[in-house]
Short mmCIF file of C-alpha atoms and ligand atoms in Angstrom, two decimals:
data_model
loop_
_atom_site.label_atom_id
_atom_site.label_comp_id
_atom_site.label_asym_id
_atom_site.label_seq_id
_atom_site.Cartn_x
_atom_site.Cartn_y
_atom_site.Cartn_z
CA UNK A 24 0.08 0.01 0.06
CA UNK A 25 1.24 3.61 -0.66
CA UNK A 26 1.42 6.50 1.71
CA UNK A 27 -0.83 6.80 4.60
CA UNK A 28 -2.93 9.88 4.98
CA UNK A 29 -3.44 10.59 8.70
CA UNK A 30 -5.46 13.53 10.15
CA UNK A 31 -5.23 15.19 13.62
CA UNK A 32 -8.36 17.21 14.64
CA UNK A 33 -8.19 19.41 17.53
CA UNK A 34 -11.16 21.37 18.61
CA UNK A 35 -10.16 24.87 19.65
CA UNK A 36 -10.53 26.07 23.05
CA UNK A 37 -12.81 23.36 23.59
CA UNK A 38 -14.46 23.80 26.97
CA UNK A 39 -14.59 27.58 26.54
CA UNK A 40 -16.20 27.21 22.98
CA UNK A 41 -18.61 24.83 23.96
CA UNK A 42 -19.62 26.95 27.08
CA UNK A 43 -20.03 29.90 25.18
CA UNK A 44 -22.69 28.32 22.90
CA UNK A 45 -24.84 28.23 25.94
CA UNK A 46 -23.91 31.75 26.96
CA UNK A 47 -24.02 33.47 23.49
CA UNK A 48 -24.16 37.12 24.95
CA UNK A 49 -20.66 36.71 26.34
CA UNK A 50 -18.98 35.74 23.00
CA UNK A 51 -17.11 38.98 22.51
CA UNK A 52 -15.94 39.27 26.32
CA UNK A 53 -12.81 37.56 27.73
CA UNK A 54 -14.12 34.32 29.07
CA UNK A 55 -12.74 31.46 31.25
CA UNK A 56 -13.98 28.15 32.40
CA UNK A 57 -13.08 27.66 36.07
CA UNK A 58 -13.28 25.18 38.80
CA UNK A 59 -14.72 26.41 41.98
CA UNK A 60 -15.37 29.89 41.09
CA UNK A 61 -16.49 31.19 44.41
CA UNK A 62 -12.76 30.86 45.66
CA UNK A 63 -10.42 33.34 44.18
CA UNK A 64 -7.78 30.44 44.28
CA UNK A 65 -10.03 28.49 41.98
CA UNK A 66 -8.20 27.44 38.79
CA UNK A 67 -8.76 28.42 35.13
CA UNK A 68 -9.49 25.21 33.13
CA UNK A 69 -9.94 26.94 29.71
CA UNK A 70 -10.36 30.59 28.07
CA UNK A 71 -11.52 31.80 24.78
CA UNK A 72 -9.34 33.74 22.39
CA UNK A 73 -10.08 37.29 23.87
CA UNK A 74 -8.94 36.04 27.34
CA UNK A 75 -6.01 34.58 25.86
CA UNK A 76 -4.98 37.97 24.47
CA UNK A 77 -4.93 39.46 27.93
CA UNK A 78 -2.60 36.69 28.96
CA UNK A 79 -4.95 34.36 30.79
CA UNK A 80 -3.19 31.04 31.26
CA UNK A 81 -4.74 27.48 31.78
CA UNK A 82 -3.93 26.25 35.25
CA UNK A 83 -3.34 29.78 36.98
CA UNK A 84 -5.71 30.87 39.68
CA UNK A 85 -8.85 32.91 39.05
CA UNK A 86 -6.88 35.72 41.29
CA UNK A 87 -3.82 35.62 38.94
CA UNK A 88 -5.95 35.85 35.96
CA UNK A 89 -8.07 38.67 37.03
CA UNK A 90 -4.82 40.82 37.70
CA UNK A 91 -3.95 40.70 34.13
CA UNK A 92 -7.76 40.77 33.09
CA UNK A 93 -10.24 42.47 35.59
CA UNK A 94 -13.33 42.06 33.33
CA UNK A 95 -12.78 38.21 32.91
CA UNK A 96 -16.07 36.48 32.90
CA UNK A 97 -15.89 33.01 34.84
CA UNK A 98 -18.17 30.16 33.93
CA UNK A 99 -18.62 26.84 35.62
CA UNK A 100 -17.47 23.70 33.62
CA UNK A 101 -20.27 22.07 31.70
CA UNK A 102 -18.88 18.35 31.45
CA UNK A 103 -22.23 16.94 30.07
CA UNK A 104 -22.17 19.33 27.34
CA UNK A 105 -18.49 18.81 26.60
CA UNK A 106 -19.18 14.95 26.43
CA UNK A 107 -22.10 15.54 24.20
CA UNK A 108 -20.13 17.85 21.68
CA UNK A 109 -17.23 15.46 21.83
CA UNK A 110 -19.54 12.82 20.63
CA UNK A 111 -20.94 15.14 18.04
CA UNK A 112 -17.76 15.85 16.57
CA UNK A 113 -16.90 12.23 16.40
CA UNK A 114 -20.10 11.53 14.25
CA UNK A 115 -18.80 13.98 11.80
CA UNK A 116 -15.36 12.45 11.60
CA UNK A 117 -17.20 9.13 11.06
CA UNK A 118 -18.58 10.45 7.78
CA UNK A 119 -14.88 10.12 6.27
CA UNK A 120 -13.36 7.31 8.02
CA UNK A 121 -14.14 4.53 10.51
CA UNK A 122 -10.53 4.55 11.65
CA UNK A 123 -10.42 6.95 14.40
CA UNK A 124 -8.41 7.21 17.55
CA UNK A 125 -9.74 9.37 20.10
CA UNK A 126 -7.00 11.32 22.32
CA UNK A 127 -8.69 13.03 25.30
CA UNK A 128 -11.95 14.51 24.90
CA UNK A 129 -11.08 17.17 22.02
CA UNK A 130 -8.74 15.42 19.70
CA UNK A 131 -8.81 12.61 17.44
CA UNK A 132 -6.61 10.86 14.76
CA UNK A 133 -8.25 9.76 11.59
CA UNK A 134 -6.70 7.60 8.91
CA UNK A 135 -8.46 8.53 5.80
CA UNK A 136 -6.07 6.72 3.50
CA UNK A 137 -9.12 4.51 2.02
CA UNK A 138 -11.20 7.63 1.82
CA UNK A 139 -9.70 9.72 -0.93
CA UNK A 140 -11.37 8.30 -3.89
CA UNK A 141 -14.79 9.28 -2.36
CA UNK A 142 -13.78 12.65 -0.78
CA UNK A 143 -10.61 13.93 -2.30
CA UNK A 144 -7.05 14.51 -0.97
CA UNK A 145 -6.38 14.56 2.61
CA UNK A 146 -6.23 18.37 2.55
CA UNK A 147 -9.66 18.40 1.11
CA UNK A 148 -11.05 15.91 3.66
CA UNK A 149 -9.74 18.09 6.36
CA UNK A 150 -11.36 21.25 4.80
CA UNK A 151 -14.58 19.25 4.74
CA UNK A 152 -14.38 18.55 8.34
CA UNK A 153 -13.39 21.92 9.29
CA UNK A 154 -16.47 23.37 7.51
CA UNK A 155 -18.77 20.61 8.99
CA UNK A 156 -17.72 21.34 12.37
CA UNK A 157 -18.16 25.01 12.16
CA UNK A 158 -21.40 24.96 10.46
CA UNK A 159 -23.01 21.99 12.21
CA UNK A 160 -21.71 22.53 15.89
CA UNK A 161 -20.96 26.27 15.99
CA UNK A 162 -17.27 25.57 17.28
CA UNK A 163 -14.13 25.29 15.31
CA UNK A 164 -11.36 22.85 14.76
CA UNK A 165 -7.61 22.52 13.69
CA UNK A 166 -6.66 19.89 11.41
CA UNK A 167 -3.04 18.68 10.73
CA UNK A 168 -2.76 16.55 7.74
CA UNK A 169 0.43 14.11 7.26
CA UNK A 170 1.86 10.78 6.63
CA UNK A 171 2.30 9.76 10.16
CA UNK A 172 0.52 10.63 13.44
CA UNK A 173 3.21 12.42 15.10
CA UNK A 174 3.53 15.05 12.30
CA UNK A 175 -0.30 15.23 11.99
CA UNK A 176 -0.58 16.31 15.62
CA UNK A 177 2.13 18.69 15.10
CA UNK A 178 0.26 20.09 12.33
CA UNK A 179 -2.72 20.79 14.05
CA UNK A 180 -1.14 22.78 16.64
CA UNK A 181 0.60 25.06 14.03
CA UNK A 182 -2.29 27.09 12.75
CA UNK A 183 -5.35 27.85 14.81
CA UNK A 184 -8.27 28.35 15.16
CA UNK A 185 -10.21 26.91 12.26
CA UNK A 186 -7.26 25.90 10.06
CA UNK A 187 -5.59 23.00 8.07
CA UNK A 188 -2.03 22.65 8.01
CA UNK A 189 -0.28 20.02 5.64
CA UNK A 190 3.14 18.54 6.59
CA UNK A 191 4.51 16.48 3.63
CA UNK A 192 7.56 14.32 3.09
CA UNK A 193 8.81 17.47 1.01
CA UNK A 194 8.21 20.29 3.59
CA UNK A 195 8.59 18.54 7.00
CA UNK A 196 12.28 19.37 7.53
CA UNK A 197 11.14 23.05 6.90
CA UNK A 198 8.19 22.88 9.05
CA UNK A 199 8.69 20.79 11.92
CA UNK A 200 12.63 20.68 12.31
CA UNK A 201 12.67 24.43 13.66
CA UNK A 202 10.01 23.47 16.51
CA UNK A 203 11.57 22.83 19.91
CA UNK A 204 12.48 19.35 20.81
CA UNK A 205 9.86 19.32 23.55
CA UNK A 206 7.05 19.16 21.07
CA UNK A 207 8.16 15.31 20.54
CA UNK A 208 7.79 14.59 24.19
CA UNK A 209 5.15 13.25 26.18
CA UNK A 210 7.47 12.83 28.97
CA UNK A 211 7.86 16.68 29.46
CA UNK A 212 10.47 18.83 31.15
CA UNK A 213 13.03 16.84 32.60
CA UNK A 214 13.89 15.06 29.30
CA UNK A 215 14.12 18.36 27.54
CA UNK A 216 16.53 19.79 29.75
CA UNK A 217 18.77 16.50 29.27
CA UNK A 218 18.59 17.25 25.73
CA UNK A 219 19.19 20.90 25.94
CA UNK A 220 22.37 20.21 28.06
CA UNK A 221 23.81 18.38 24.99
CA UNK A 222 22.85 21.07 22.67
CA UNK A 223 19.97 19.30 21.42
CA UNK A 224 17.21 22.16 21.18
CA UNK A 225 14.85 21.61 18.05
CA UNK A 226 13.22 18.72 16.43
CA UNK A 227 15.87 19.01 13.73
CA UNK A 228 18.74 18.61 16.26
CA UNK A 229 16.89 15.35 17.60
CA UNK A 230 16.88 14.02 14.00
CA UNK A 231 20.46 14.93 13.29
CA UNK A 232 21.80 13.59 16.67
CA UNK A 233 23.78 10.38 16.83
CA UNK A 234 22.06 7.31 17.88
CA UNK A 235 24.78 6.69 20.69
CA UNK A 236 24.11 10.14 22.32
CA UNK A 237 20.45 9.68 22.19
CA UNK A 238 20.72 6.32 23.67
CA UNK A 239 23.00 7.39 26.36
CA UNK A 240 20.65 10.22 27.34
CA UNK A 241 17.29 8.77 27.06
CA UNK A 242 17.77 4.92 26.76
CA UNK A 243 15.70 2.99 24.29
CA UNK A 244 13.25 6.20 23.95
CA UNK A 245 16.12 8.12 22.50
CA UNK A 246 15.85 6.03 19.25
CA UNK A 247 12.06 6.29 19.13
CA UNK A 248 12.29 9.96 19.57
CA UNK A 249 14.69 10.37 16.66
CA UNK A 250 12.74 8.09 14.53
CA UNK A 251 9.72 10.31 15.06
CA UNK A 252 11.76 13.46 14.36
CA UNK A 253 12.73 11.78 11.01
CA UNK A 254 9.03 11.00 9.91
CA UNK A 255 9.56 7.31 10.85
CA UNK A 256 6.57 6.91 13.09
CA UNK A 257 4.63 4.05 11.83
CA UNK A 258 2.39 3.48 14.68
CA UNK A 259 -1.27 2.98 13.41
CA UNK A 260 -4.43 4.65 14.18
CA UNK A 261 -6.32 2.34 16.45
CA UNK A 262 -9.92 2.51 16.79
CA UNK A 263 -11.12 1.54 20.34
CA UNK A 264 -13.74 -1.44 20.03
CA UNK A 265 -16.68 -1.84 21.91
CA UNK A 266 -14.87 -4.72 23.72
CA UNK A 267 -12.44 -2.32 25.01
CA UNK A 268 -14.97 -0.93 27.20
CA UNK A 269 -14.24 -2.47 30.86
CA UNK A 270 -17.01 -4.41 32.81
CA UNK A 271 -15.30 -3.24 35.99
CA UNK A 272 -12.50 -1.20 37.08
CA UNK A 273 -10.42 -2.14 40.12
CA UNK A 274 -7.38 -1.34 42.14
CA UNK A 275 -5.82 -3.08 45.01
CA UNK A 276 -2.57 -2.75 47.06
CA UNK A 277 -0.75 -4.93 49.60
CA UNK A 278 0.10 -2.63 52.48
CA UNK A 279 3.63 -2.08 53.54
CA UNK A 280 2.36 -2.90 57.13
CA UNK A 281 -0.91 -4.67 57.94
CA UNK A 282 -4.06 -2.59 57.90
CA UNK A 283 -5.38 -2.56 61.60
CA UNK A 284 -8.40 -0.40 61.38
CA UNK A 285 -10.62 1.42 59.09
CA UNK A 286 -8.88 4.79 59.36
CA UNK A 287 -5.71 3.11 57.73
CA UNK A 288 -7.69 1.57 54.98
CA UNK A 289 -9.56 4.92 54.36
CA UNK A 290 -6.72 6.87 53.08
CA UNK A 291 -5.68 3.92 50.79
CA UNK A 292 -9.19 3.70 49.49
CA UNK A 293 -9.16 7.30 48.58
CA UNK A 294 -5.78 6.79 46.55
CA UNK A 295 -7.09 3.79 44.73
CA UNK A 296 -10.51 5.01 44.24
CA UNK A 297 -8.97 8.23 42.62
CA UNK A 298 -7.17 6.01 40.28
CA UNK A 299 -10.32 4.09 39.51
CA UNK A 300 -12.20 7.28 39.02
CA UNK A 301 -9.70 8.36 36.28
CA UNK A 302 -10.15 5.35 34.42
CA UNK A 303 -13.90 5.70 34.70
CA UNK A 304 -13.62 9.39 33.11
CA UNK A 305 -11.25 8.04 30.53
CA UNK A 306 -13.90 5.56 29.30
CA UNK A 307 -16.79 7.93 29.98
CA UNK A 308 -18.28 5.46 32.43
CA UNK A 309 -20.11 5.76 35.78
CA UNK A 310 -20.13 3.08 38.58
CA UNK A 311 -23.43 2.06 40.07
CA UNK A 312 -21.91 -0.38 42.30
CA UNK A 313 -18.87 -0.86 44.53
CA UNK A 314 -17.06 -3.95 45.41
CA UNK A 315 -14.57 -4.30 48.23
CA UNK A 316 -11.98 -7.10 48.32
CA UNK A 317 -9.90 -7.90 51.31
CA UNK A 318 -7.10 -10.29 52.09
CA UNK A 319 -6.47 -11.03 55.93
CA UNK A 320 -3.11 -11.58 57.66
CA UNK A 321 -3.99 -15.36 57.52
CA UNK A 322 -4.61 -15.04 53.58
CA UNK A 323 -8.32 -15.61 53.65
CA UNK A 324 -10.21 -13.52 51.24
CA UNK A 325 -13.48 -11.90 51.46
CA UNK A 326 -15.55 -9.78 49.08
CA UNK A 327 -18.46 -7.31 49.67
CA UNK A 328 -20.66 -5.68 47.16
CA UNK A 329 -23.42 -3.40 46.90
CA UNK A 330 -25.43 -1.43 44.07
CA UNK A 331 -26.79 2.15 44.34
CA UNK A 332 -29.52 4.04 42.81
CA UNK A 333 -27.09 6.67 41.80
CA UNK A 334 -24.10 6.02 39.65
CA UNK A 335 -21.00 8.00 40.03
CA UNK A 336 -17.62 8.67 38.66
CA UNK A 337 -16.39 10.37 41.85
CA UNK A 338 -13.39 8.92 43.53
CA UNK A 339 -14.39 10.28 46.78
CA UNK A 340 -17.85 8.89 46.56
CA UNK A 341 -16.57 5.46 45.50
CA UNK A 342 -14.08 5.45 48.38
CA UNK A 343 -16.79 6.44 50.86
CA UNK A 344 -19.06 3.69 49.74
CA UNK A 345 -16.24 1.19 50.04
CA UNK A 346 -15.40 2.25 53.62
CA UNK A 347 -19.14 1.97 54.65
CA UNK A 348 -19.10 -1.36 52.97
CA UNK A 349 -16.32 -2.52 54.76
CA UNK A 350 -17.39 -1.30 58.11
CA UNK A 351 -20.68 -2.89 57.64
CA UNK A 352 -19.14 -6.39 56.87
CA UNK A 353 -15.89 -6.52 58.76
CA UNK A 354 -14.72 -5.71 62.32
CA UNK A 355 -10.90 -6.00 62.15
CA UNK A 356 -10.91 -9.34 64.05
CA UNK A 357 -7.68 -9.87 62.11
CA UNK A 358 -5.75 -7.23 60.37
CA UNK A 359 -5.77 -6.96 56.68
CA UNK A 360 -2.83 -7.76 54.38
CA UNK A 361 -4.33 -6.30 51.37
CA UNK A 362 -7.23 -4.28 50.40
CA UNK A 363 -8.97 -3.47 46.91
CA UNK A 364 -11.85 -1.50 45.60
CA UNK A 365 -13.74 -2.03 42.41
CA UNK A 366 -16.17 -0.05 40.49
CA UNK A 367 -18.84 -2.45 39.08
CA UNK A 368 -22.29 -2.13 37.40
CA UNK A 369 -20.46 0.41 34.82
CA UNK A 370 -22.73 2.38 32.69
CA UNK A 371 -22.44 5.35 30.26
CA UNK A 372 -24.37 8.10 32.24
CA UNK A 373 -24.62 8.90 36.01
CA UNK A 374 -28.07 8.91 37.41
CA UNK A 375 -28.22 12.33 38.80
CA UNK A 376 -31.86 12.48 39.90
CA UNK A 377 -33.32 15.75 41.11
CA UNK A 378 -33.53 16.64 44.76
CA UNK A 379 -35.96 13.96 45.66
CA UNK A 380 -33.14 11.91 47.25
CA UNK A 381 -31.35 15.18 48.47
CA UNK A 382 -27.88 13.70 48.00
CA UNK A 383 -27.77 14.12 44.09
CA UNK A 384 -27.06 17.71 44.32
CA UNK A 385 -23.91 17.28 46.78
CA UNK A 386 -22.98 14.31 44.57
CA UNK A 387 -22.96 16.31 41.35
CA UNK A 388 -21.00 19.15 43.09
CA UNK A 389 -18.28 16.61 44.27
CA UNK A 390 -18.08 15.16 40.83
CA UNK A 391 -17.68 18.69 39.24
CA UNK A 392 -15.04 19.35 41.39
CA UNK A 393 -13.19 16.15 40.60
CA UNK A 394 -13.93 16.79 36.95
CA UNK A 395 -11.99 19.84 37.11
CA UNK A 396 -8.91 18.26 38.89
CA UNK A 397 -9.16 15.40 36.42
CA UNK A 398 -8.98 17.74 33.49
CA UNK A 399 -6.13 19.60 34.74
CA UNK A 400 -4.14 16.47 35.56
CA UNK A 401 -4.72 15.33 32.14
CA UNK A 402 -3.41 18.26 30.62
CA UNK A 403 -0.42 18.91 32.90
CA UNK A 404 0.50 15.36 34.11
CA UNK A 405 -0.45 13.32 37.25
CA UNK A 406 1.81 15.56 39.75
CA UNK A 407 0.30 18.76 38.94
CA UNK A 408 -2.48 18.46 41.48
CA UNK A 409 -2.58 16.01 44.28
CA UNK A 410 -4.60 16.25 47.43
CA UNK A 411 -2.85 15.91 50.64
CA UNK A 412 -4.37 12.76 51.61
CA UNK A 413 -2.86 11.06 48.56
CA UNK A 414 0.68 12.05 49.29
CA UNK A 415 0.94 9.50 51.95
CA UNK A 416 1.31 6.59 49.58
MG1 MG B 518 -8.04 21.27 21.76
#
């Protein structure tokens, strides 16, 4: 088969753009989507172009942002709407190919190699997608077109909003090689520092660096990086299949010392459930049940589970349900060697029923706070926000 044609579609300022669809009178103002707006230490999750021009940055506090831009309008995140619009964009992509690999809520790779007879060149398909998204959803997308995933992704970042960038075998040295080496890295700062210390600043420098130097600096990853810089990224666009949706998501741990009371288990459950919760969010799933798994010091194993009226993706709520379940079923007659918590009864939406049951509102608020934290950690890496209670492990 000949050259592959890969698109990378990145919805521009996704959260801010979708939020503005539901607040149309604010479109011309500087606007940011923020977690915990009542608190001036609340954090900027996303901003529109106008706010960007004032220098407002993602992950800074509302207080810092307002120093630069006193008129900044803050909006709460609308997670349900973001999921809905992400799905709608996906449906548009599906008109052009069924080979689609999502990357986060607002990005997808598309392999359109087999679609050119029907729809034209890669650039033409990208342009159709750009127009469809704008006309039908009222938001914009930047599309990178190239012969591999790495360059397609770099392309989508070069011109925005509402633009198409084509990176070919002929022009990639000119377009991609001047970019800082860090754009190739998912790993981040430490690695780029190592590279800089050896005079490797740009993507071109990586491509021209000797194998031995890169291996010495970064091990096996060094060669992988160089291949990507040279345009030798052959990784396929992988469409997640329905079978990839998990039936349950669990985490367990053997303690450094035995657990002698529920207090010790609680902080561990929080950590484990946070990881379960990230995984649920990654799959767009909610858990309607919780299962607790324990192994005693004498190695006997017990399991308890319960289902609830309201499904949740909150780590805190899952941990809380877990500890209640443990307290109802186990009295620590013997210390525990290991504990685990599992989200079961997974489904695609949380059942947030109106105030009849009282708890829903609190639960929704908890889920929203965690949504914000989750989004930031996805963007800036695991360590950017860690709750004090998690630091123990
Ligand atoms: Mg985006």
